[in-house]
Coordinates of C-alpha atoms in Angstrom, one line a residue:
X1 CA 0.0 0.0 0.0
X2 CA 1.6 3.3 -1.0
X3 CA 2.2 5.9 1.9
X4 CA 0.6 8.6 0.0
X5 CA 4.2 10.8 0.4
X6 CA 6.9 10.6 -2.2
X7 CA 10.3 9.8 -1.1
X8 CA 13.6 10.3 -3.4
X9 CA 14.9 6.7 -3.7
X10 CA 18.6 7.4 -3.9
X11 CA 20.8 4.3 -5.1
X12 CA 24.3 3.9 -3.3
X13 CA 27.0 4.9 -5.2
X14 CA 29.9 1.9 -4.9
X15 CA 32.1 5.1 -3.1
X16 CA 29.5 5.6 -0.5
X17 CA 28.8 1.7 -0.2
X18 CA 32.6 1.4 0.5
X19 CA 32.5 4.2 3.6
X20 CA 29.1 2.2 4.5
X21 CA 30.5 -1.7 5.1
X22 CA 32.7 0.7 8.0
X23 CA 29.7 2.2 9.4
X24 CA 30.3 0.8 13.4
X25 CA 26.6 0.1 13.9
X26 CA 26.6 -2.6 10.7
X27 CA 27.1 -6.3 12.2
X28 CA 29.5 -8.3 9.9
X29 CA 26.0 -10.0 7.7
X30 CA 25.2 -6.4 7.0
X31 CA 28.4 -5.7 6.0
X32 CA 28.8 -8.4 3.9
X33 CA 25.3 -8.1 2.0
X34 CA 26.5 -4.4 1.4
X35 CA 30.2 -5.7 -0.3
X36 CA 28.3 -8.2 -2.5
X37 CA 26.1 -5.3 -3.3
X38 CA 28.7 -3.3 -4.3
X39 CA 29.7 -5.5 -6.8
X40 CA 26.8 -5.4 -9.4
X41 CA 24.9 -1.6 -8.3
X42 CA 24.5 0.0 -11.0
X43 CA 25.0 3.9 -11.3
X44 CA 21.5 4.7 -11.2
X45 CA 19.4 7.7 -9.4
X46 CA 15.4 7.6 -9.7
X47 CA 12.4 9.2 -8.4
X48 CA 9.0 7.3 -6.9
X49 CA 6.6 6.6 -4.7
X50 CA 8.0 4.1 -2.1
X51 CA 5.2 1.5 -2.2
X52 CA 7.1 -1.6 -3.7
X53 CA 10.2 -3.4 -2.3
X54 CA 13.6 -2.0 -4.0
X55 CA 15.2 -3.8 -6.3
X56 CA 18.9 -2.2 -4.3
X57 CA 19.8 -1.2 -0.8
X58 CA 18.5 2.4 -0.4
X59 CA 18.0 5.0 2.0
X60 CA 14.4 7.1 1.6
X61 CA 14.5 11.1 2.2
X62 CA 11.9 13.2 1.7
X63 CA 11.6 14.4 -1.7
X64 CA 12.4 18.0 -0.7
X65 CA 15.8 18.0 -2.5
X66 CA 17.9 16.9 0.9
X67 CA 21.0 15.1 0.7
X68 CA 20.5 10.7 1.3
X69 CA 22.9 10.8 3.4
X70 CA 25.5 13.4 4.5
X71 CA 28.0 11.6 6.5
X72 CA 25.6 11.0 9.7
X73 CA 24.1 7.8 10.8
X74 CA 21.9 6.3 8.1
X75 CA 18.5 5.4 8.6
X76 CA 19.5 2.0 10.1
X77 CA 15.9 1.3 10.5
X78 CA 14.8 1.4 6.8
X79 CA 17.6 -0.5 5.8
X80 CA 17.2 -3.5 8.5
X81 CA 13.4 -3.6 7.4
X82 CA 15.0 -3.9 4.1
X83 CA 17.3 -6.5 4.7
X84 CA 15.0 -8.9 6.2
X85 CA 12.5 -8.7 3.4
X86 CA 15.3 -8.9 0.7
X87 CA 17.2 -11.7 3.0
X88 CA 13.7 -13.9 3.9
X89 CA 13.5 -14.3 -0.2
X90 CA 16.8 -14.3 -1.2
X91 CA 18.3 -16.8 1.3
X92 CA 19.7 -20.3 -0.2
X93 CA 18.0 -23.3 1.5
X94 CA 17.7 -27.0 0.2
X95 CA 14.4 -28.2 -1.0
X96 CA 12.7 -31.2 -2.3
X97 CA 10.9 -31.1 -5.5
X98 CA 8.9 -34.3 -5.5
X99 CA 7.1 -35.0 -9.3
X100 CA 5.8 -38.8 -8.1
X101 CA 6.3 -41.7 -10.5
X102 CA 9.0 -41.7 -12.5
X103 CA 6.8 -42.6 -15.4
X104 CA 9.2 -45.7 -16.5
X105 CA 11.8 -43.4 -17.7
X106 CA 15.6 -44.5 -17.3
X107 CA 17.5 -43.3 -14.3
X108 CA 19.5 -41.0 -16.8
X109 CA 16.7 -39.8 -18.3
X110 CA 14.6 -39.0 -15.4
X111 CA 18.2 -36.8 -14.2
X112 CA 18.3 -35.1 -17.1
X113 CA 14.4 -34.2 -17.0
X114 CA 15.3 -32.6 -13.5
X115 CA 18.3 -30.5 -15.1
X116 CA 15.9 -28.9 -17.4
X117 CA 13.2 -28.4 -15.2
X118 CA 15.6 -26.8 -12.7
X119 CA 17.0 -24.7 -14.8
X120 CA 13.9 -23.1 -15.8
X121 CA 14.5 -20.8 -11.8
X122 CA 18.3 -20.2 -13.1
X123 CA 20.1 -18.2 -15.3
X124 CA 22.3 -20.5 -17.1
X125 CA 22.4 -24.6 -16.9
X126 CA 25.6 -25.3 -15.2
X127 CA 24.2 -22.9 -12.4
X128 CA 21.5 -25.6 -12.1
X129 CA 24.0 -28.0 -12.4
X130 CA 25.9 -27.2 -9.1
X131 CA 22.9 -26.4 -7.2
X132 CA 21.2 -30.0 -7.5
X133 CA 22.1 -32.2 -4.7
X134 CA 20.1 -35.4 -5.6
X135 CA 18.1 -36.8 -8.6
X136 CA 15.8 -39.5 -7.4
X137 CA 15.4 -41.3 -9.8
X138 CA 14.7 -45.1 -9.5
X139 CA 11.6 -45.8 -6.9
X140 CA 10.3 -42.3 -7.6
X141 CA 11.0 -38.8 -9.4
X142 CA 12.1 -36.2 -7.6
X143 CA 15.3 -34.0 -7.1
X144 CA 16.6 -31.9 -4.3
X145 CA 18.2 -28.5 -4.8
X146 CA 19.8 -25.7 -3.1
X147 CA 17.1 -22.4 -3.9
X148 CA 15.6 -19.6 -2.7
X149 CA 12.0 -19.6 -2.0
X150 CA 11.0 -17.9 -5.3
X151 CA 12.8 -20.3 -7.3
X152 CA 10.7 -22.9 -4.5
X153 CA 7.3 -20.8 -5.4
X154 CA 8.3 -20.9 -9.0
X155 CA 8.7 -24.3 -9.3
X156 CA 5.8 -25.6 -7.0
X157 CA 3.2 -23.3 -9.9
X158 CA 5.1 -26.1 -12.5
X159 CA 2.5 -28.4 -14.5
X160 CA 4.8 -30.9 -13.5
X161 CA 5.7 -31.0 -10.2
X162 CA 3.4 -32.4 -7.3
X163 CA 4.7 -30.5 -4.5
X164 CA 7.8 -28.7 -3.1
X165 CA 8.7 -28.8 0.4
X166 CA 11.9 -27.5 2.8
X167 CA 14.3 -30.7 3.8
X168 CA 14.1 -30.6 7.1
X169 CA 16.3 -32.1 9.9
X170 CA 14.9 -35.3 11.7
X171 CA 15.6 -36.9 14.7
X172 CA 16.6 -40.2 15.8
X173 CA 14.2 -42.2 17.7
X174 CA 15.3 -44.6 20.8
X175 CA 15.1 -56.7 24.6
X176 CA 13.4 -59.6 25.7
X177 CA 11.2 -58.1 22.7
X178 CA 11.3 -61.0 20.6
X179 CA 10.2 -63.3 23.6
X180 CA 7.6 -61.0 24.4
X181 CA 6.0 -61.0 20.8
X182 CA 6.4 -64.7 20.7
X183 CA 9.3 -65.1 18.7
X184 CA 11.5 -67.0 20.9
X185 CA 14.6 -68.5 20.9
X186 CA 13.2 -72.3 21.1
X187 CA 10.2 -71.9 19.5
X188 CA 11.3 -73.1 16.1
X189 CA 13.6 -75.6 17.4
X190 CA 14.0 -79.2 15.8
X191 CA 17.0 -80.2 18.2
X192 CA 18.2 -78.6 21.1
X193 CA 22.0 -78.0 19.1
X194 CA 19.9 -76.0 16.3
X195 CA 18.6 -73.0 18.6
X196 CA 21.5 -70.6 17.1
X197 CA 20.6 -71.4 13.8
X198 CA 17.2 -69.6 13.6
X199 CA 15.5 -69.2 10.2
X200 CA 13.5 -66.3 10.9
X201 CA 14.3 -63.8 8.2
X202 CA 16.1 -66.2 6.0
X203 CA 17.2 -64.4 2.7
X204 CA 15.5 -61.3 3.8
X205 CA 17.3 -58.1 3.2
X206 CA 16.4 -55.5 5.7
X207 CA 17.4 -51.8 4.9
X208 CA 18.6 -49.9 7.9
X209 CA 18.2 -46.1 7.5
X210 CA 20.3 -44.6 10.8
X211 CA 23.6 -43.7 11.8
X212 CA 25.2 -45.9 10.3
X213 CA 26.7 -49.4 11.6
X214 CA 29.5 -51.2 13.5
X215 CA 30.7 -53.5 11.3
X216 CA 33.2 -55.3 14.4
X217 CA 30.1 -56.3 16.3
X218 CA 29.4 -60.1 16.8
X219 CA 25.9 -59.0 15.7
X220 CA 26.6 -58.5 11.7
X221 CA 30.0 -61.3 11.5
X222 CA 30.0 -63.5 8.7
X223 CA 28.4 -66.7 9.7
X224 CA 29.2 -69.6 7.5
X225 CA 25.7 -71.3 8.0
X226 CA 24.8 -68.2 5.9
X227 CA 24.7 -69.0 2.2
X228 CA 25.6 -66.7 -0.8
X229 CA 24.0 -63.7 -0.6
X230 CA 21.0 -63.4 -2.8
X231 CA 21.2 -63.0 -6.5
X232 CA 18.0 -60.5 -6.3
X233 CA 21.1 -57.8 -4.2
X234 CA 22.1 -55.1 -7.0
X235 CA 23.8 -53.2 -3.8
X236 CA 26.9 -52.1 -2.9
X237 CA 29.5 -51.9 0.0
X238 CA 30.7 -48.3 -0.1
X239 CA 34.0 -47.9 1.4
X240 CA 35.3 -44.9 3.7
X241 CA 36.7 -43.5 6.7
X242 CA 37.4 -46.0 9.5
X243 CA 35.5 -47.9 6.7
X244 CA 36.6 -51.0 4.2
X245 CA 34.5 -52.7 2.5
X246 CA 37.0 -55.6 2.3
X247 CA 36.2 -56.4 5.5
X248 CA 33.6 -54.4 6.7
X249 CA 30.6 -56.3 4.2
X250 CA 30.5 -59.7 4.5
X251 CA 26.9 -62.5 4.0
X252 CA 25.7 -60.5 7.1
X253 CA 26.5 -57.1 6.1
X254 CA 25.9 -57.4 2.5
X255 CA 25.8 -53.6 1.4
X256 CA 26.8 -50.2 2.9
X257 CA 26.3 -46.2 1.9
X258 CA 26.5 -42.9 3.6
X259 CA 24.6 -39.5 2.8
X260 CA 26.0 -36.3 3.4
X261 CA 25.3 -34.2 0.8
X262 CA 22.1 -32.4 2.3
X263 CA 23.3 -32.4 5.9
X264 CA 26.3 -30.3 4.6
X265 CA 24.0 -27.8 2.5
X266 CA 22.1 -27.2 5.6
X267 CA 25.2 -27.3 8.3
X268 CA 28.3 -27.0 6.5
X269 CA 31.4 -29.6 6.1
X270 CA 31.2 -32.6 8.1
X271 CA 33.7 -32.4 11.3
X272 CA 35.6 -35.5 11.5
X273 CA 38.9 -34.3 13.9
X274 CA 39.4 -36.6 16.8
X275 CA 36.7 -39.0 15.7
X276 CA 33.7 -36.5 15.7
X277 CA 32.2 -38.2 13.1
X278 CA 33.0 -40.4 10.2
X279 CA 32.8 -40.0 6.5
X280 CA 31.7 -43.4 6.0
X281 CA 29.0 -45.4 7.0
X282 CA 30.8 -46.2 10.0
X283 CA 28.3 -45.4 13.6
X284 CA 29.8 -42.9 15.3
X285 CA 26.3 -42.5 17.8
X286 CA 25.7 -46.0 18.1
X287 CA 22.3 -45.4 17.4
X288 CA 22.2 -47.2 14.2
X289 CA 24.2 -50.3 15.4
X290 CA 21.6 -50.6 18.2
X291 CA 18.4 -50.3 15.9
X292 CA 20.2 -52.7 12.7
X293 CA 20.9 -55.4 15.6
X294 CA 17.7 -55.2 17.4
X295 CA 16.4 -56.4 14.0
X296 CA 18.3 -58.5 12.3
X297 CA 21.7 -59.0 14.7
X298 CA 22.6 -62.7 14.6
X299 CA 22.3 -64.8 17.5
X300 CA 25.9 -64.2 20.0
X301 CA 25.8 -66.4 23.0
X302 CA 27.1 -65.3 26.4
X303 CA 26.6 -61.6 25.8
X304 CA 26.4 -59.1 28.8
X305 CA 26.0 -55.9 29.7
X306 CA 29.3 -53.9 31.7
X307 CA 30.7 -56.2 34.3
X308 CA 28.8 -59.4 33.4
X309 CA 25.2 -57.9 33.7
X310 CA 21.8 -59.2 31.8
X311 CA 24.0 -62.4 30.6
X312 CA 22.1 -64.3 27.9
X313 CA 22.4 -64.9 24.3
X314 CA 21.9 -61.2 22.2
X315 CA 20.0 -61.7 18.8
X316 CA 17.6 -59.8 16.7
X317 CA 13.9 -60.6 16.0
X318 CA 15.3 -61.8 12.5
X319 CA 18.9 -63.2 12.8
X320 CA 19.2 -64.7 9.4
X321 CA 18.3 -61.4 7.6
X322 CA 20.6 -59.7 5.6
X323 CA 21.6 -56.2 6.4
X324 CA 22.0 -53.3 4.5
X325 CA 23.0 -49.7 5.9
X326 CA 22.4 -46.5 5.0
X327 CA 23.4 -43.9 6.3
X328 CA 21.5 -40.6 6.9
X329 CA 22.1 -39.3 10.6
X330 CA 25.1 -37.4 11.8
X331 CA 26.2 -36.7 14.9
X332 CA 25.4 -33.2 15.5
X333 CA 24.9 -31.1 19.0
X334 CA 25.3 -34.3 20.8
X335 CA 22.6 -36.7 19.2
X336 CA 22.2 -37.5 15.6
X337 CA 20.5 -35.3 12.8
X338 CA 18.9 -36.5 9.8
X339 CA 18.8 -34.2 6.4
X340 CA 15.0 -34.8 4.5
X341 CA 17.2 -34.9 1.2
X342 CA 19.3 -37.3 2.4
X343 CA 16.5 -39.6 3.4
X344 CA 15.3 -39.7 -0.2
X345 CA 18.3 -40.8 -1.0
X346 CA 18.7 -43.2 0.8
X347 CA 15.1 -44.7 -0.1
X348 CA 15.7 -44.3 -3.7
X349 CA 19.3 -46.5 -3.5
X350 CA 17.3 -49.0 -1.5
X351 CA 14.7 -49.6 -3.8
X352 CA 17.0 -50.4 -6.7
X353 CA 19.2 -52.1 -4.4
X354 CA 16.6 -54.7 -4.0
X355 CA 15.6 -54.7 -0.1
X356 CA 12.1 -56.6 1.2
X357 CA 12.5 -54.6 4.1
X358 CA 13.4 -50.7 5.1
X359 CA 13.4 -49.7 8.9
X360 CA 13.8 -45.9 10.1
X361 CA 13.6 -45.4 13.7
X362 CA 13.8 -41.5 13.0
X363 CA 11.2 -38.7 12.2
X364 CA 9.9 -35.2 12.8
X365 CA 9.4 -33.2 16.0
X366 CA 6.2 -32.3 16.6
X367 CA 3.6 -30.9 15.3
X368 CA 2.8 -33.5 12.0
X369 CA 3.5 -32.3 8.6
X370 CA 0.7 -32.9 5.8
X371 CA 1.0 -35.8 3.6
X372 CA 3.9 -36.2 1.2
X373 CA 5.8 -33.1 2.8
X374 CA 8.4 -35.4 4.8
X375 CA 11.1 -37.3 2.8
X376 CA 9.4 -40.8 5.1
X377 CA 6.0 -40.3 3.7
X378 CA 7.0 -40.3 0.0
X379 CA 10.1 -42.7 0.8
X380 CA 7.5 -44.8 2.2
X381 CA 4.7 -44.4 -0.2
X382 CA 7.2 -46.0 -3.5
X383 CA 8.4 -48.4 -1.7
X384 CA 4.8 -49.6 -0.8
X385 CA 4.3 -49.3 -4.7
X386 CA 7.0 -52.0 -5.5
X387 CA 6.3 -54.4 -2.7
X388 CA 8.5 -53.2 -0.3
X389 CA 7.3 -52.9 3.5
X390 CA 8.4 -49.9 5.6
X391 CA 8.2 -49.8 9.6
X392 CA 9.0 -46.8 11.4
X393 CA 9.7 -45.9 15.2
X394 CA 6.5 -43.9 16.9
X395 CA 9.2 -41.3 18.4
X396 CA 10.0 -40.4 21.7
X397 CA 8.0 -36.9 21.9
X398 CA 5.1 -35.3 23.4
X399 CA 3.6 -32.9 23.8
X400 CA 0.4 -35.3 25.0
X401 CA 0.6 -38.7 25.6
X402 CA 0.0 -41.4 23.0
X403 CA 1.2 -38.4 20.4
X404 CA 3.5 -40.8 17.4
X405 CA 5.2 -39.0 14.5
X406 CA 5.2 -41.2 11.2
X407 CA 1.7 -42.1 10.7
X408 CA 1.5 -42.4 7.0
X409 CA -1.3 -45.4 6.5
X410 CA 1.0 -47.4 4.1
X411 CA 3.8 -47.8 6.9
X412 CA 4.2 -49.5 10.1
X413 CA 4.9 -47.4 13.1
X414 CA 6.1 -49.2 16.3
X415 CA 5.7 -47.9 19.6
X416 CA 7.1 -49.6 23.3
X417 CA 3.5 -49.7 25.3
X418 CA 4.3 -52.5 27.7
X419 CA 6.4 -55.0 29.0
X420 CA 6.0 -58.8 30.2
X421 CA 8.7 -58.3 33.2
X422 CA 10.0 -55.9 36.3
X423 CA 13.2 -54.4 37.2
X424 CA 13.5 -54.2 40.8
X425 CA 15.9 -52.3 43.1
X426 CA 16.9 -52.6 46.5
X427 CA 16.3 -49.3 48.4
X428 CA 18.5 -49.4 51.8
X429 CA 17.9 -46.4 54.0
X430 CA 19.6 -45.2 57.2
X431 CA 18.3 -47.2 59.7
X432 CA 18.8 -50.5 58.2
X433 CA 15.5 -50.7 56.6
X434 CA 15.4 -51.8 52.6
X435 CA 12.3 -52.0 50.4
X436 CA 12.3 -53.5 46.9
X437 CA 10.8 -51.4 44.0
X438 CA 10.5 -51.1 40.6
X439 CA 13.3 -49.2 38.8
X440 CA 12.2 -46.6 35.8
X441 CA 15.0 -47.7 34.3
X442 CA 14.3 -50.2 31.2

């Protein structure tokens, strides 16, 4: 809405802009807006009504003939109102453009549909090029890019696209299980010798999308009663830090890949000094080793917790099942973060890789998104499409009670609700006197 007064819209000149990147009051992003500024202004002085945003950084004087600015303090005020109107639409963020089936169309082809379509928000095709972080290409179509939010707007109006969404980061979500759901130990048994030789999950490749795995554990070691792994695996074992495939992947751990490329639009290179994380798919939470052998970890006798505690035979609720890891979670502000892009990914290799199974105990805080706006809920929905069963975790979050995240009607969310067994402790007070409760502690 126009103000009704005209103002004299004075364009910095690059001298002025120069004195201005020193002005004290500037904080070093307003300084730095101004320098790249500087680059491209043009020499230009016009006259207007100030009713529509300005195409420069400007400073508005009445139109009475006085000076824009005579060595003072600038109107700091205008210009932050500025900046956060030009900075809301101008700043880079990654984003999922999802476009649904992929219509049959080769894996090369369906990347080379995304190029164009991208480069319809840029000014030249190798700038497209560099911003694209992912084509998806082999359950679904889809790409993910690094844009601004009119280049989003621009290509969510697209004939062709279904919806565009920001990747957001997820969160990871945290044993007599098995026993409790009725899939114990002895109850397939023929002979007593045979109990560590399960079938359950036989030639059943489950994908694992976490944090990644510890390939040293007894849990994923090459057991020889294993056969070959299965001709229907088109995977792969990617190698990296702290990471060889050579003897990392073996008939438990058949296949291996790590994602990084949206968590590092969104939070900047990876930190691996000291072993703060690794750029491979090598756990460096521990989240995904515990999740990977909760589900498929082979059967280890004589396992314990710290100083002999809980000792019993370890195994998941499908030991013969083959593993594959990817990894999409990072260890970030002490827990693991999980870029949407990267999720995609992730579903898209798995689905060509040839898993029956995908598990993600991650998802998004509170409060739900709408359908096909998470990378889980489209991930999920192809795979359902091709066969492939997806189970999620229910989360750990409120706000209310029996609130789950992942809820998508063509997944399987899992949520802990009760248990078959106590955990006492021994309380001994002062005087001698001990009572035995239950512990909170599972």
């Amino acid at each position: 809405m126009s103000t009704g007064l005209r103002f004299e819209i004075s364009i910095m000149l690059p001298n002025r802009l120069q004195e201005l990147e020193r002005f004290p009051g500037f904080s070093s992003g307003e300084q730095q807006l101004f320098r790249a500024w500087s680059e491209s202004l043009q020499l230009l002085k016009i006259r207007g009504v100030a009713e529509h945003p300005f195409p420069a950084p400007c400073f508005l004087t009445p139109a009475s003939g006085a000076e824009w600015w005579s060595g003072g303090s600038p109107n700091r005020v205008l210009l932050l109102i500025f900046f956060k109107h030009f900075a809301s639409s101008h700043r880079l963020k990654v984003h999922i453009v999802y476009l649904g089936h992929n219509n049959g169309l080769t894996p090369s082809l369906t990347t080379q549909f995304h190029l164009q379509l991208l480069s319809r928000v840029f000014a030249e095709p190798e700038e497209a090029r560099q911003a694209i972080l992912y084509s998806y290409s082999y359950g679904f179509s889809g790409f993910s890019a690094v844009l601004n939010s009119t280049q989003a707007t621009t290509l969510s109006e697209t004939e062709e696209v279904i919806s565009v969404f920001r990747s957001r980061m997820l969160q990871l979500h945290t044993t007599r299980s098995w026993d409790f759901m009725g899939l114990s130990l002895h109850s397939q048994m023929e002979q007593p010798s045979s109990q560590m030789h399960l079938k359950y999950g036989d030639d059943v490749i489950v994908g694992i999308l976490d944090t990644g795995v510890w390939p040293e554990s007894e849990s994923f070691r090459d057991d020889p009663h294993l056969g070959p792994v299965p001709s229907s695996w088109r995977g792969t074992c990617v190698g990296g830090q702290q990471f060889d495939p050579a003897t990392a992947c073996n008939r438990k751990l058949i296949g291996a890949r790590y994602y990084l490329a949206g968590f590092e639009a969104e939070t900047g290179l990876l930190n691996t000094s000291g072993g703060a994380e690794y750029r491979s798919a090598r756990d460096r939470v521990g989240h995904g080793t515990h999740t990977a052998s909760t589900a498929v970890g082979a059967v280890s006798p004589n396992a314990s917790y710290f100083g002999g505690l809980g000792r019993g035979a370890a195994r998941g609720g499908a030991p013969r099942a083959r593993l594959a890891v990817y990894k999409v979670c990072w260890f970030k502000d002490l827990t693991g973060r999980c870029n949407d892009a990267d999720i995609l990914a992730a579903f898209d290799d798995a689905l060509h890789d040839g898993v029956h199974v995908i598990s993600a105990s991650l998802g998004s805080p509170p409060p739900l998104s709408p359908l096909f706006a998470t990378s889980t809920e489209v991930g999920s929905f192809h795979a359902m499409q091709l066969g492939v069963s997806t189970v999620f975790s229910a989360g750990n979050d409120g706000p209310d009670a029996a609130m789950v995240q992942n809820v998508s009607p063509w997944g399987v969310t899992v949520a802990a609700s009760t248990i078959d067994r106590r955990f006492p402790t021994v309380i001994a007070l002062g005087n001698n006197a001990s009572f035995v409760v239950s512990s909170w502690s599972y």
